[in-house]
Each structure stands twice: as structure tokens, then as C-alpha cells.
mmCIF file of C-alpha atoms in Angstrom:
data_model
loop_
_atom_site.group_PDB
_atom_site.id
_atom_site.type_symbol
_atom_site.label_atom_id
_atom_site.label_comp_id
_atom_site.label_asym_id
_atom_site.label_seq_id
_atom_site.Cartn_x
_atom_site.Cartn_y
_atom_site.Cartn_z
ATOM 1 C CA LYS A 4 55.857 -8.918 165.501
ATOM 2 C CA ILE A 5 53.585 -6.714 163.411
ATOM 3 C CA GLU A 6 55.652 -3.591 164.095
ATOM 4 C CA SER A 7 58.701 -5.094 162.394
ATOM 5 C CA VAL A 8 56.613 -5.958 159.313
ATOM 6 C CA VAL A 9 55.235 -2.422 159.200
ATOM 7 C CA GLN A 10 58.736 -0.999 159.689
ATOM 8 C CA SER A 11 59.989 -3.047 156.747
ATOM 9 C CA LEU A 12 57.151 -1.804 154.558
ATOM 10 C CA LEU A 13 57.793 1.803 155.545
ATOM 11 C CA ARG A 14 61.514 1.417 154.779
ATOM 12 C CA VAL A 15 60.607 0.160 151.300
ATOM 13 C CA TYR A 16 58.275 3.110 150.684
ATOM 14 C CA TYR A 17 61.001 5.440 151.933
ATOM 15 C CA THR A 18 63.700 3.845 149.784
ATOM 16 C CA LEU A 19 61.502 4.012 146.696
ATOM 17 C CA ASN A 20 60.357 7.535 147.633
ATOM 18 C CA ARG A 21 56.728 6.408 147.305
ATOM 19 C CA PRO A 22 54.571 8.036 149.983
ATOM 20 C CA ASP A 23 51.673 7.724 147.521
ATOM 21 C CA ALA A 24 51.979 3.923 147.653
ATOM 22 C CA CYS A 25 52.019 4.092 151.448
ATOM 23 C CA GLU A 26 48.927 6.296 151.385
ATOM 24 C CA LEU A 27 47.129 3.805 149.145
ATOM 25 C CA THR A 28 48.109 0.875 151.380
ATOM 26 C CA VAL A 29 46.963 2.605 154.565
ATOM 27 C CA ARG A 30 43.683 3.614 152.936
ATOM 28 C CA GLN A 31 43.033 0.174 151.480
ATOM 29 C CA PHE A 32 43.949 -1.975 154.468
ATOM 30 C CA ALA A 33 43.103 0.258 157.433
ATOM 31 C CA VAL A 34 40.925 3.277 156.666
ATOM 32 C CA GLU A 35 38.442 1.789 154.187
ATOM 33 C CA PRO A 36 37.666 -1.278 156.339
ATOM 34 C CA PHE A 37 37.237 1.003 159.362
ATOM 35 C CA LEU A 38 34.848 3.276 157.466
ATOM 36 C CA ALA A 39 32.940 0.333 155.985
ATOM 37 C CA HIS A 40 32.471 -1.123 159.456
ATOM 38 C CA GLY A 41 31.835 2.099 161.397
ATOM 39 C CA LEU A 42 29.806 4.277 159.018
ATOM 40 C CA SER A 43 26.214 3.465 158.262
ATOM 41 C CA ILE A 44 22.847 5.158 158.133
ATOM 42 C CA ALA A 45 22.120 3.557 161.507
ATOM 43 C CA SER A 46 25.274 5.045 163.064
ATOM 44 C CA LEU A 47 24.496 8.466 161.570
ATOM 45 C CA GLU A 48 20.964 8.367 162.982
ATOM 46 C CA SER A 49 22.049 6.809 166.289
ATOM 47 C CA GLY A 50 19.806 7.996 169.111
ATOM 48 C CA GLY A 51 17.633 10.166 166.885
ATOM 49 C CA ALA A 52 14.825 10.105 164.409
ATOM 50 C CA ALA A 53 15.104 8.640 160.925
ATOM 51 C CA GLY A 54 16.766 11.163 158.649
ATOM 52 C CA SER A 55 18.642 12.846 161.498
ATOM 53 C CA CYS A 56 22.356 13.282 162.051
ATOM 54 C CA SER A 57 22.255 12.795 165.806
ATOM 55 C CA GLY A 58 24.999 10.144 165.669
ATOM 56 C CA LEU A 59 27.482 12.480 163.960
ATOM 57 C CA PRO A 60 29.411 13.292 167.185
ATOM 58 C CA LEU A 61 29.753 9.545 167.885
ATOM 59 C CA ILE A 62 31.102 8.964 164.376
ATOM 60 C CA TYR A 63 33.597 11.789 164.843
ATOM 61 C CA GLU A 64 34.684 10.330 168.188
ATOM 62 C CA ALA A 65 35.194 6.906 166.600
ATOM 63 C CA VAL A 66 37.321 8.480 163.846
ATOM 64 C CA LEU A 67 39.453 10.315 166.412
ATOM 65 C CA ASN A 68 39.929 7.066 168.346
ATOM 66 C CA PHE A 69 40.936 5.329 165.108
ATOM 67 C CA ILE A 70 43.495 8.061 164.411
ATOM 68 C CA ASP A 71 44.851 7.844 167.971
ATOM 69 C CA GLU A 72 45.084 4.054 167.994
ATOM 70 C CA TYR A 73 46.221 3.329 164.433
ATOM 71 C CA CYS A 74 47.381 6.383 162.493
ATOM 72 C CA LEU A 75 49.477 8.272 165.026
ATOM 73 C CA PRO A 76 51.366 5.147 166.121
ATOM 74 C CA LEU A 77 52.291 4.651 162.441
ATOM 75 C CA THR A 78 54.269 7.896 162.584
ATOM 76 C CA CYS A 79 56.218 6.569 165.554
ATOM 77 C CA ILE A 80 56.840 3.254 163.833
ATOM 78 C CA ALA A 81 58.003 5.161 160.746
ATOM 79 C CA ALA A 82 60.355 7.281 162.857
ATOM 80 C CA SER A 83 61.749 4.120 164.400
ATOM 81 C CA ALA A 84 62.123 2.440 161.018
ATOM 82 C CA LEU A 85 63.808 5.399 159.396
ATOM 83 C CA ASP A 86 65.981 6.641 162.225
ATOM 84 C CA GLY A 87 66.787 3.405 163.994
ATOM 85 C CA ASP A 88 67.529 5.141 167.270
ATOM 86 C CA VAL A 89 63.928 5.990 168.137
ATOM 87 C CA GLU A 90 62.175 3.502 170.383
ATOM 88 C CA VAL A 91 58.610 2.795 169.311
ATOM 89 C CA GLU A 92 57.356 2.058 172.814
ATOM 90 C CA SER A 93 58.533 5.353 174.297
ATOM 91 C CA ASP A 94 57.278 7.296 171.293
ATOM 92 C CA LEU A 95 53.829 5.743 171.554
ATOM 93 C CA ASP A 96 53.733 6.767 175.197
ATOM 94 C CA ASP A 97 54.695 10.300 174.117
ATOM 95 C CA VAL A 98 51.839 10.378 171.603
ATOM 96 C CA TYR A 99 49.278 9.430 174.225
ATOM 97 C CA ASP A 100 50.708 11.930 176.724
ATOM 98 C CA ILE A 101 50.531 14.634 174.044
ATOM 99 C CA LEU A 102 46.952 13.762 173.153
ATOM 100 C CA LYS A 103 45.898 13.779 176.789
ATOM 101 C CA SER A 104 47.415 17.211 177.349
ATOM 102 C CA SER A 105 46.344 18.478 173.869
ATOM 103 C CA ARG A 106 49.725 20.055 173.235
ATOM 104 C CA PRO A 107 50.430 20.330 169.485
ATOM 105 C CA THR A 108 53.775 18.532 169.384
ATOM 106 C CA ALA A 109 54.639 15.137 167.955
ATOM 107 C CA CYS A 110 56.389 11.922 168.810
ATOM 108 C CA GLY A 111 59.597 10.985 167.097
ATOM 109 C CA GLN A 112 61.069 14.473 166.791
ATOM 110 C CA PRO A 113 64.230 13.028 165.204
ATOM 111 C CA GLY A 114 62.015 11.585 162.459
ATOM 112 C CA LEU A 115 60.250 14.893 161.966
ATOM 113 C CA SER A 116 63.532 16.787 161.697
ATOM 114 C CA ARG A 117 64.443 14.439 158.860
ATOM 115 C CA GLY A 118 61.531 15.986 157.064
ATOM 116 C CA TRP A 119 60.240 12.761 155.568
ATOM 117 C CA ILE A 120 56.500 12.623 155.122
ATOM 118 C CA LEU A 121 55.717 9.300 156.848
ATOM 119 C CA THR A 122 56.941 10.616 160.180
ATOM 120 C CA ASP A 123 54.539 13.574 159.950
ATOM 121 C CA PRO A 124 51.215 12.849 161.706
ATOM 122 C CA SER A 125 49.385 15.222 159.381
ATOM 123 C CA PHE A 126 50.284 12.980 156.405
ATOM 124 C CA PHE A 127 48.161 10.114 157.704
ATOM 125 C CA ILE A 128 45.340 12.441 158.737
ATOM 126 C CA ARG A 129 45.147 14.634 155.639
ATOM 127 C CA CYS A 130 46.030 12.061 152.975
ATOM 128 C CA CYS A 131 44.885 8.707 154.307
ATOM 129 C CA VAL A 132 41.901 9.450 156.559
ATOM 130 C CA PHE A 133 40.294 12.782 155.692
ATOM 131 C CA PRO A 134 39.528 12.347 151.944
ATOM 132 C CA PRO A 135 37.791 8.958 152.217
ATOM 133 C CA LEU A 136 36.032 10.066 155.426
ATOM 134 C CA SER A 137 34.654 13.190 153.729
ATOM 135 C CA ALA A 138 33.510 11.214 150.701
ATOM 136 C CA ALA A 139 31.902 8.514 152.862
ATOM 137 C CA LEU A 140 30.064 11.014 155.070
ATOM 138 C CA LEU A 141 28.721 12.961 152.106
ATOM 139 C CA SER A 142 27.745 9.761 150.336
ATOM 140 C CA LEU A 143 26.033 8.433 153.442
ATOM 141 C CA GLY A 144 24.427 11.602 154.773
ATOM 142 C CA GLY A 145 23.966 13.593 151.600
ATOM 143 C CA ARG A 146 21.872 16.713 151.970
ATOM 144 C CA ARG A 147 21.061 16.140 155.605
ATOM 145 C CA LEU A 148 24.705 16.859 156.463
ATOM 146 C CA THR A 149 24.909 19.984 154.338
ATOM 147 C CA GLN A 150 21.362 21.289 154.752
ATOM 148 C CA TYR A 151 21.643 24.589 156.583
ATOM 149 C CA LEU A 152 17.959 25.450 156.940
ATOM 150 C CA ASP A 153 17.099 22.673 159.380
ATOM 151 C CA LYS A 154 16.882 23.158 163.128
ATOM 152 C CA GLY A 155 19.805 20.763 163.740
ATOM 153 C CA PHE A 156 22.262 22.761 161.658
ATOM 154 C CA GLN A 157 23.896 24.483 164.644
ATOM 155 C CA HIS A 158 24.530 21.121 166.315
ATOM 156 C CA LYS A 159 26.010 19.586 163.125
ATOM 157 C CA TYR A 160 28.147 22.670 162.550
ATOM 158 C CA ASN A 161 29.457 22.767 166.128
ATOM 159 C CA SER A 162 30.195 19.015 166.101
ATOM 160 C CA THR A 163 32.042 19.305 162.811
ATOM 161 C CA MET A 164 34.100 22.323 163.894
ATOM 162 C CA GLU A 165 35.029 20.611 167.167
ATOM 163 C CA PHE A 166 36.059 17.501 165.189
ATOM 164 C CA LEU A 167 38.213 19.568 162.800
ATOM 165 C CA THR A 168 39.881 21.332 165.730
ATOM 166 C CA LYS A 169 40.722 17.969 167.304
ATOM 167 C CA LEU A 170 42.091 16.740 163.967
ATOM 168 C CA GLU A 171 44.324 19.805 163.704
ATOM 169 C CA VAL A 172 45.726 19.164 167.196
ATOM 170 C CA ARG A 173 46.645 15.639 166.089
ATOM 171 C CA CYS A 174 48.551 17.049 163.096
ATOM 172 C CA ALA A 175 51.240 17.950 165.643
ATOM 173 C CA SER A 176 52.338 21.248 164.115
ATOM 174 C CA ARG A 177 50.960 24.458 162.715
ATOM 175 C CA ASN A 178 52.293 23.533 159.274
ATOM 176 C CA GLY A 179 50.591 20.142 159.492
ATOM 177 C CA ALA A 180 47.281 21.783 160.406
ATOM 178 C CA LEU A 181 47.664 24.249 157.536
ATOM 179 C CA ALA A 182 48.391 21.365 155.179
ATOM 180 C CA LEU A 183 45.219 19.624 156.379
ATOM 181 C CA ARG A 184 43.186 22.776 155.761
ATOM 182 C CA SER A 185 44.558 23.201 152.246
ATOM 183 C CA HIS A 186 44.305 19.544 151.217
ATOM 184 C CA PRO A 187 41.722 19.060 148.463
#
């Protein structure tokens, strides 16, 4: 079962105190392939004219789905791996219930009280997803994403702010959201 393999890997990262190695692994084997597959000029211009950013909300939605389906469950698997008494299945259900109700709490509270980084949802969002996503979007969209004198600026701005708000909710705590905001 894949969860037991992931649990073993997370235990190793925990034992070696190497969240940076975990971050690199998640980026390399999950985030980068997702971005390579899901981000393109065509997806950015989806439904609009060439040179537009009309597909930006769809890209943001795909990223949020990726976080919900892959990143947040990793925190539950980590809590299970590190605390032993946390059941992954029930924690995953808790994550989806939380996301549906948009309450900023997290699964695996015993794991979070331990204070170890891999059980913190904001770790995967701010360290594994956000930096390569930002770089990929700027590389792909360039000036058309940052241009503020075009008539689509308000739409791009509103879409981006809504996306950031949804990311902060997924960080599961005020401290996690603050860490996301202050991450370089």
C-alpha cells in the first residue's frame, strides 16, 4: 500500500530531522510533474484571446484541487506515521469536512501538537507548492500577469487574491497562514 511506503519515508525524514529533503522529494516527484502537466500557455489563455490570462482562475482551481487531493493528505499520513495512534482514513475524512466547511483547523491534531513540520499543512503549501508555482506562473505568463495597466488587471487581481485566501484557509492555522505570507 502506497500509504505505508510514504509513512516509512516520512519516518526517515523525521528521524534524520530533514524536512528540507522531504520538501525536495515532494517538489520533485509530485509538484513539478503536476505543474509541467497542468501549466501551459494554452491553459493560461484558456477561453480567451491569445496573450490573455483568462484561464488563470482555472489554473488556480487545479492547484487547489492538487493541494486538497495530494498535499493535505500527506499531513495526515505524516501524523499517522509519527504518532502511530492517528488513523489516516478518519483524518482524511476530517480534512475534506474541514475544506467543505472552510473552517481553519487541521487534521491530525495530535501530530500538530507535536510541533513537527511535516504534520503542518502550511509546510506543504508554503515550501513545496507555492515557490515553484510562483516561478512557473511568472515564467509562463511574464508581464501579462503583472501588467497593471491592462483592462483585465482587476480580474487577475481578484482571482489571485481569492486564490491566496483559499490557500491560507488550507494552512489550517493563523500561524500557518502568516508563515505562508512571510515565505520568500
